[in-house]
Short mmCIF file of C-alpha atoms in Angstrom, two decimals:
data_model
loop_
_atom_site.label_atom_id
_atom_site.label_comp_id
_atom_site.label_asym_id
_atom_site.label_seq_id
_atom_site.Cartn_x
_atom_site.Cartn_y
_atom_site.Cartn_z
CA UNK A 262 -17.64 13.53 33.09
CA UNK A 263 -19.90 10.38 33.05
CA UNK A 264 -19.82 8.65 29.13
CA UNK A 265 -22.20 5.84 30.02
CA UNK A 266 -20.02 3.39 28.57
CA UNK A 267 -21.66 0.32 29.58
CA UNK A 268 -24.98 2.37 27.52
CA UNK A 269 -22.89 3.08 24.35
CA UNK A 270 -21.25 -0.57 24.36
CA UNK A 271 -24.31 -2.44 24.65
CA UNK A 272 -25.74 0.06 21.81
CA UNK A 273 -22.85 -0.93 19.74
CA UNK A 274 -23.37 -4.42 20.01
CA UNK A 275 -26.96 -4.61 19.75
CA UNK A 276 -26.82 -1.83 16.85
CA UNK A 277 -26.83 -5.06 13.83
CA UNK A 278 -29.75 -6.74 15.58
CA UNK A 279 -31.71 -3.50 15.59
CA UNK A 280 -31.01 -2.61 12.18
CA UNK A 281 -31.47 -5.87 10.86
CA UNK A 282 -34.90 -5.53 12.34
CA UNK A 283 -35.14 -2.39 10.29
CA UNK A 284 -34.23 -4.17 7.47
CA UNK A 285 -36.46 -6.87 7.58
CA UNK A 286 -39.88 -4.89 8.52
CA UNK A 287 -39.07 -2.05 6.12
CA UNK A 288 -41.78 0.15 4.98
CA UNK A 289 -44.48 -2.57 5.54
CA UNK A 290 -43.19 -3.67 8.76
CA UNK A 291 -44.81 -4.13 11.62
CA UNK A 292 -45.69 -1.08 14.17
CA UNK A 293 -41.99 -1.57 15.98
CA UNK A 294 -43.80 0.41 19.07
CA UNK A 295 -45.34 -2.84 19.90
CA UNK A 296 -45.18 -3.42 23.28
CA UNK A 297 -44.30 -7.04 24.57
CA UNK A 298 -46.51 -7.54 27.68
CA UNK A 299 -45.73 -4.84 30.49
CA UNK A 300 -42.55 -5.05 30.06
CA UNK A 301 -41.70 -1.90 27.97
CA UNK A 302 -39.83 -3.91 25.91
CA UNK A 303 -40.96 -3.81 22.41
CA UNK A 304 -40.92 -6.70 20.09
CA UNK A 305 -38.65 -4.91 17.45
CA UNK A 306 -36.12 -4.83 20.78
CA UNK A 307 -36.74 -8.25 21.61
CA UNK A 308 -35.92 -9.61 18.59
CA UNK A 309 -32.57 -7.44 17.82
CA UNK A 310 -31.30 -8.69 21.28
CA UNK A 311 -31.15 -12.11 19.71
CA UNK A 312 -30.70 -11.56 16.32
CA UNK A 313 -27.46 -9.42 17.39
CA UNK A 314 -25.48 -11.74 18.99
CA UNK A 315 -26.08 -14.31 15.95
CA UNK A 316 -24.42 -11.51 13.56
CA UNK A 317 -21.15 -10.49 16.03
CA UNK A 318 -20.85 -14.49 15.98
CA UNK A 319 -20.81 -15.12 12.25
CA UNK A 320 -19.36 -11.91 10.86
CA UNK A 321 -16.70 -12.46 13.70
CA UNK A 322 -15.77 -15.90 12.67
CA UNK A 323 -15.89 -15.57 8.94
CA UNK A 324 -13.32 -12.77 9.61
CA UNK A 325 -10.70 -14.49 11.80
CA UNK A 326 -11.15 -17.73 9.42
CA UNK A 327 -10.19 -14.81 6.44
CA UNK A 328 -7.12 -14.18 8.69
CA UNK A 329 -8.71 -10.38 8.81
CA UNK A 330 -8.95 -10.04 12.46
CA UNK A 331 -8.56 -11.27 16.36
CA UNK A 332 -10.48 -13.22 17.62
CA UNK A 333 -12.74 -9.98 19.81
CA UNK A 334 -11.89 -10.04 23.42
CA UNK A 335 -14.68 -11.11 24.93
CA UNK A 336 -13.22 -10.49 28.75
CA UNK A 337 -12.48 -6.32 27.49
CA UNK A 338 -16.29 -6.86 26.47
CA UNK A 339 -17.50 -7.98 29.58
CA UNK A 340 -15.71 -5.04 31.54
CA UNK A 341 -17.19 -2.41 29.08
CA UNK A 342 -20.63 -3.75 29.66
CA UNK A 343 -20.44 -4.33 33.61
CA UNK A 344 -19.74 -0.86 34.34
CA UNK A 345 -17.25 -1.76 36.81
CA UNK A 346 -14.06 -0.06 36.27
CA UNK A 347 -12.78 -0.34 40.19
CA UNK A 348 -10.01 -2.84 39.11
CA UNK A 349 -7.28 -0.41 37.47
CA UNK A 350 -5.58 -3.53 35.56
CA UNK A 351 -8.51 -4.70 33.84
CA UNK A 352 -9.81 -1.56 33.17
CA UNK A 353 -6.69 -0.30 31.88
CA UNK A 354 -6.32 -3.92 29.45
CA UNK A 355 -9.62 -3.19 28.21
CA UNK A 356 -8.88 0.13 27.34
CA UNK A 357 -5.58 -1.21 25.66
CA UNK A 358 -7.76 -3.49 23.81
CA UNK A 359 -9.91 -0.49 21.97
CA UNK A 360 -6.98 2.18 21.73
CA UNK A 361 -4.92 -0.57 20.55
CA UNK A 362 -6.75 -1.12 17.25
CA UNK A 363 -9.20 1.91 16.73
CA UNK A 364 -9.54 1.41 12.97
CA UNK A 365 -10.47 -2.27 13.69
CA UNK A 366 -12.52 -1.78 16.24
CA UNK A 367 -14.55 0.86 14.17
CA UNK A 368 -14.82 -0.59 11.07
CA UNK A 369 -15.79 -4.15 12.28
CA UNK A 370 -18.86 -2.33 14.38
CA UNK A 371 -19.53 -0.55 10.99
CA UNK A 372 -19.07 -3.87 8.68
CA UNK A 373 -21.57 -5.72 11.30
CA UNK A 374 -24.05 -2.60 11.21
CA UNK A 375 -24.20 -3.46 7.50
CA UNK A 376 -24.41 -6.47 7.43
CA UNK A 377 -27.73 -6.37 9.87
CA UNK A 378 -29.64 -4.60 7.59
CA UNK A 379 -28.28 -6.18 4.61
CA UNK A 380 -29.43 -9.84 6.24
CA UNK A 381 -32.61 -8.19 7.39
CA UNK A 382 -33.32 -6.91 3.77
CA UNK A 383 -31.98 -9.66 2.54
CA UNK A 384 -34.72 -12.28 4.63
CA UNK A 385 -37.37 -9.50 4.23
CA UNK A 386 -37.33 -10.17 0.19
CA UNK A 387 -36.64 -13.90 1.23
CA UNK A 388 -40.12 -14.31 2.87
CA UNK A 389 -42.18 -11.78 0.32
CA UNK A 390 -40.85 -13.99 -2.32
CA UNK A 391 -41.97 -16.81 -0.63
CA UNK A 392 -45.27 -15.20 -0.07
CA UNK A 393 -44.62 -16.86 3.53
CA UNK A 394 -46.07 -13.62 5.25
CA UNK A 395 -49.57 -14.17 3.52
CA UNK A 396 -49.81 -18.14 4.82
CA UNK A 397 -47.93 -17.39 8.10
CA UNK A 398 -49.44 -15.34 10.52
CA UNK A 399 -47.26 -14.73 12.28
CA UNK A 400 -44.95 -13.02 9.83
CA UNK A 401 -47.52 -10.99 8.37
CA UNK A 402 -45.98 -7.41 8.25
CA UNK A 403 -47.98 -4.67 9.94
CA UNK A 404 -49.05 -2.50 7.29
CA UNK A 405 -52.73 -4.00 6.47
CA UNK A 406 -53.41 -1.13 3.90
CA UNK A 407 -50.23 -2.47 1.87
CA UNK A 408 -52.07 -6.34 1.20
CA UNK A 409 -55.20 -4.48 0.74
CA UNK A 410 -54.64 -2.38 -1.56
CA UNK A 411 -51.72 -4.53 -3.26
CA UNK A 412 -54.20 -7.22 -4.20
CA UNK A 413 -52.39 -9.49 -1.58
CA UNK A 414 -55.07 -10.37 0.43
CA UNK A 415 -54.62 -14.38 0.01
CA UNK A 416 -51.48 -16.42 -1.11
CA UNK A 417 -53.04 -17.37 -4.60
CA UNK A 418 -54.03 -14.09 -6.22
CA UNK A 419 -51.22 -12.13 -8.29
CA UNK A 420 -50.42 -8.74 -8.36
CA UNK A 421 -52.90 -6.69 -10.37
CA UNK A 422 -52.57 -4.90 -13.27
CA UNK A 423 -54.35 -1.53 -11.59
CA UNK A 424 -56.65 -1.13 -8.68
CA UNK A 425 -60.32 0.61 -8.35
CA UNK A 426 -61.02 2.27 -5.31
CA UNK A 427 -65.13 3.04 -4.71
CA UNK A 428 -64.92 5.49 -1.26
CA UNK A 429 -67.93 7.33 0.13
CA UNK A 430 -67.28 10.62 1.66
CA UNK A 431 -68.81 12.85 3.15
CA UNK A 432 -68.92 16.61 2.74
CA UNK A 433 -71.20 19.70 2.59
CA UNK A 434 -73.83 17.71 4.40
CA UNK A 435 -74.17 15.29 2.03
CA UNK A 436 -72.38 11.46 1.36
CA UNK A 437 -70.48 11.22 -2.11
CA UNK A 438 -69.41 7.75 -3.88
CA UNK A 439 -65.80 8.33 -5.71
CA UNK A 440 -64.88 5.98 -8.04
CA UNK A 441 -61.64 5.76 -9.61
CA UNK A 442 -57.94 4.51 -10.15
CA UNK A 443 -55.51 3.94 -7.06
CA UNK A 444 -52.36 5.76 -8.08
CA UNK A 445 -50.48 6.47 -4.37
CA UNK A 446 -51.61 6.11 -0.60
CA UNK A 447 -50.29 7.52 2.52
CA UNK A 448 -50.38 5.51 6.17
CA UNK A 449 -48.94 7.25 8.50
CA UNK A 450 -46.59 5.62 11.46
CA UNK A 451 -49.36 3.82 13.25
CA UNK A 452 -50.28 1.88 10.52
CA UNK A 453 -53.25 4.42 9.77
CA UNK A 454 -54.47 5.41 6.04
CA UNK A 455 -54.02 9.19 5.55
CA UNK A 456 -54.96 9.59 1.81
CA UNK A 457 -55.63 8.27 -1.37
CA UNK A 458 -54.80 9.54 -4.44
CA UNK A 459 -57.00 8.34 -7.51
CA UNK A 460 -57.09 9.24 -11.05
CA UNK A 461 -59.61 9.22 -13.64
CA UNK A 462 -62.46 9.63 -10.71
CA UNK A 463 -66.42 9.77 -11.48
CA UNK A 464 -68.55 11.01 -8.20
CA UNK A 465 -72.20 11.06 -7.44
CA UNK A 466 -74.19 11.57 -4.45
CA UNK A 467 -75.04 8.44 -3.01
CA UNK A 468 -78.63 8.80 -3.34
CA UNK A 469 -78.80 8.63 -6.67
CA UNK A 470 -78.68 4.60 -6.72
CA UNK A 471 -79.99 3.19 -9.51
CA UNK A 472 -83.00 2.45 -10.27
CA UNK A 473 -84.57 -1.17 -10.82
CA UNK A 474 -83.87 -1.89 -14.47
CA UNK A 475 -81.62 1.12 -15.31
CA UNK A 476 -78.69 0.77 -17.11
CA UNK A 477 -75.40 2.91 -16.63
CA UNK A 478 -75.14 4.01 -19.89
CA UNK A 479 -71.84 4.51 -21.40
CA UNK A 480 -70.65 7.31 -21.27
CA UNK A 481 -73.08 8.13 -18.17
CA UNK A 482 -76.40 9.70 -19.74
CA UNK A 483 -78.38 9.51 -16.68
CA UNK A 484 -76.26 12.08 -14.88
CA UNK A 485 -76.00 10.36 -11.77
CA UNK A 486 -71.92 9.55 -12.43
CA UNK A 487 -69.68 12.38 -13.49
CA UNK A 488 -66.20 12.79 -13.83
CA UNK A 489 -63.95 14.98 -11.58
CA UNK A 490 -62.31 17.36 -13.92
CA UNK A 491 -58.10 17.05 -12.50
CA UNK A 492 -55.30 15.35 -13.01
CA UNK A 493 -55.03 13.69 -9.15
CA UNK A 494 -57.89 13.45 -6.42
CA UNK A 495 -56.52 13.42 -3.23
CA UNK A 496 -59.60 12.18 -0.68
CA UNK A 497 -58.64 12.42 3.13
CA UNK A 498 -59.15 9.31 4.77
CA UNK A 499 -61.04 10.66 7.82
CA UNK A 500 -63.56 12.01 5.79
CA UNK A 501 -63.81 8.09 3.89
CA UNK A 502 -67.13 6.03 5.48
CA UNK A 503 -66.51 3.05 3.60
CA UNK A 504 -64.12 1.63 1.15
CA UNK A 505 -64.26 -0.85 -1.56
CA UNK A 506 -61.43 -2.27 -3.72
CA UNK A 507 -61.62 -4.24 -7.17
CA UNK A 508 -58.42 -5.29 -9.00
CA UNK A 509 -58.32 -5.36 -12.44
CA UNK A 510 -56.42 -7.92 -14.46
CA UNK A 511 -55.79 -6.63 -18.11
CA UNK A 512 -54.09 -9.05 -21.49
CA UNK A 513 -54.04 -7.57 -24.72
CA UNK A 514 -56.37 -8.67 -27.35
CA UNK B 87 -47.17 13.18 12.02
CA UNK B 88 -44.90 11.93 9.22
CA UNK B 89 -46.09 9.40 6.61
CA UNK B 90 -45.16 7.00 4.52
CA UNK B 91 -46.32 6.80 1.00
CA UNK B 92 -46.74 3.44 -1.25
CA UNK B 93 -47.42 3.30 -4.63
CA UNK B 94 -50.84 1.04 -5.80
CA UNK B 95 -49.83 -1.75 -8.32
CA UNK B 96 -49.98 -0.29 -11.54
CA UNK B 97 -48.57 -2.44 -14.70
CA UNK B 98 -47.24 -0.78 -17.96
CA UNK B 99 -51.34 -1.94 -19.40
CA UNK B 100 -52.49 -0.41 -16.84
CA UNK B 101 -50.69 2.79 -17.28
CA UNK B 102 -51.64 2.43 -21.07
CA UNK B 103 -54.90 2.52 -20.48
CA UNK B 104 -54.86 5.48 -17.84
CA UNK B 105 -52.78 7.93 -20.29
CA UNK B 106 -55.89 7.60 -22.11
CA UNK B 107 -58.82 9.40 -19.85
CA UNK B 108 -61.46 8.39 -22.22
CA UNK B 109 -60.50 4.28 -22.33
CA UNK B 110 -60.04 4.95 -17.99
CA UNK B 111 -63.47 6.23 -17.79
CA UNK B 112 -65.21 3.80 -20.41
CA UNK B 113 -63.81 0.90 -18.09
CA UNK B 114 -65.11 2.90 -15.03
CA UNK B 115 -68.43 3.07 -15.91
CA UNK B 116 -68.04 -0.62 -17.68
CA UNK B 117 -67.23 -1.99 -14.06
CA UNK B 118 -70.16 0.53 -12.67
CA UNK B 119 -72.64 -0.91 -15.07
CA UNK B 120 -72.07 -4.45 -14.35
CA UNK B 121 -72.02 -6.53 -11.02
CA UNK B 122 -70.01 -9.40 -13.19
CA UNK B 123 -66.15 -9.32 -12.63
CA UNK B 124 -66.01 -9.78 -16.43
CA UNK B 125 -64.24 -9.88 -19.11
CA UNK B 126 -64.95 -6.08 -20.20
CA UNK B 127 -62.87 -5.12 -23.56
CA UNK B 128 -61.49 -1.31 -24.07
CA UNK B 129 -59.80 0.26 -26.18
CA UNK B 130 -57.00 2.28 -25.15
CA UNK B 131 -55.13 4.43 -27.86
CA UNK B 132 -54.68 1.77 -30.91
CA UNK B 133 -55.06 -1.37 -28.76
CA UNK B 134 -57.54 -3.03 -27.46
CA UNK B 135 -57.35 -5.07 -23.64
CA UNK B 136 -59.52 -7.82 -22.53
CA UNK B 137 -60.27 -6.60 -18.84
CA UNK B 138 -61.44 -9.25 -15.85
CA UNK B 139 -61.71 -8.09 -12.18
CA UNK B 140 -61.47 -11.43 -11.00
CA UNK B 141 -58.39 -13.94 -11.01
CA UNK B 142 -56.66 -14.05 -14.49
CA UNK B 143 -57.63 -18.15 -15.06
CA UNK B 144 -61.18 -16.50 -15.08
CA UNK B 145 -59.89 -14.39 -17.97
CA UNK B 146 -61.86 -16.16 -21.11
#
């Protein structure tokens, strides 16, 4: 029987760089399928493969300074990884070395899987706090729909208080403008809007534009806005031909 | 294919304002009514909030 050691050993070790990926792109991340060149390697890879050997060195060293482990064998590493086991006495060192201490062994690859996506979490809140990922572009996360919709579409504007959402849509033949609340959203794995679900929402065929001089009356007494009787309208975004957003800011009087 | 769903910013005015369908509405058709980002006032159970679409410093 063939284990693919070298395969689960380099999975181990790269296992904190991958999750601290995780961490740090979250739900907003970017699309980790990105591909870097023609390599098949994706960026999301790329970056665990150095982030991971930063972790094993730190998390390693703070624990042998805390008298709490060995210093890891890098040589029964090395063996593990290369696949070649034709040398009996190194293979069976290296073997000694992970039999010899299986509660160690486990619990540091554990501790370091945690403490990937803590760090990645951690840096993730680090660089939203910052707002460094709306003034750097290059650590703008991938989900567009989220600094749309959040209101964080430059560094200086705050968070607002709610968000109105005007969508045409078509159906039955003919194009509708909805106009209401943003409550949730839904973007799907590629980064795509799926739905929107509004509140309080007033429709009207977009046709009816108004005319020179008229006034929207309050409540509507021209007929041309009317409210969507419901407690949530969920509109499909494939059906959606355009989108507009306002935020509203709102202080007590 | 499986989806993730985010919440729209919503603050505890906010949320004031949409428990109450008729204040939600008055400041929809406010905002339809008027190209200006502002300020709109409505009255939302027994308070009353100054409303701005644009940047709160605008906020007069």
């Amino acid at each position: 029987m063939n284990f693919a050691l070298p395969a689960i050993t380099l999975l181990l070790i790269l296992l904190p760089g991958i999750l601290a990926v995780q961490g740090f792109l979250g739900k907003i991340g970017r699309k980790t399928s990105d591909p870097v060149g023609q390599t098949g390697i994706t960026w999301a890879l790329l970056a665990a493969l150095l982030v991971a050997p930063v972790i094993h060195l730190a998390l390693s060293a703070t624990l042998v300074w805390l008298h709490l482990a060995w210093p890891p064998d890098l040589h029964a590493i090395f063996v593990l990884l290369s696949g070649d086991f034709a040398d009996k006495a190194d293979f069976a060192r290296t073997i000694d070395t992970v039999i010899g201490a299986p509660w160690r062994v486990t619990l540091y690859f554990l501790l370091a899987a945690f403490v990937g996506l803590v760090v990645g979490r951690l840096v993730q809140l680090l660089v939203r706090a910052t707002k460094l990922d709306r003034r750097v572009g290059s650590l703008h996360f991938g989900n567009d729909w989220h600094y749309l919709f959040s209101g964080e579409i430059d560094s200086d504007r705050r968070r607002p208080d709610a968000v109105v959402v005007a969508a045409t849509v078509e159906h039955a033949g003919q194009v509708y403008l909805y106009v209401g609340y943003l409550r949730d959203y839904a973007v799907d794995r590629d980064g795509e809007l799926k739905r929107l679900h509004m509140n309080s929402v007033v429709r009207r065929r977009i046709g009816d534009d108004r005319e020179p001089g008229q006034v929207q009356h309050i409540p509507d007494r021209s007929g041309r806005f009317y409210p969507i009787t419901g407690d949530e309208l969920v509109i499909i975004f494939r059906d959606i031909r355009t989108l507009n957003v306002r935020y509203l800011y709102f202080r007590p009087k | 294919m499986k989806v993730d769903v985010y919440t729209a910013p919503l603050s505890d005015e906010g949320k004031e304002i949409l428990r109450d369908r008729d204040a939600a509405l008055d400041l929809l058709y406010k905002l339809l009514n008027d190209a200006q980002h502002g300020p709109f006032e409505v009255k939302a159970g027994a308070r009353t909030f100054q409303v701005s679409s644009s940047v709160p410093d605008e906020v007069t």
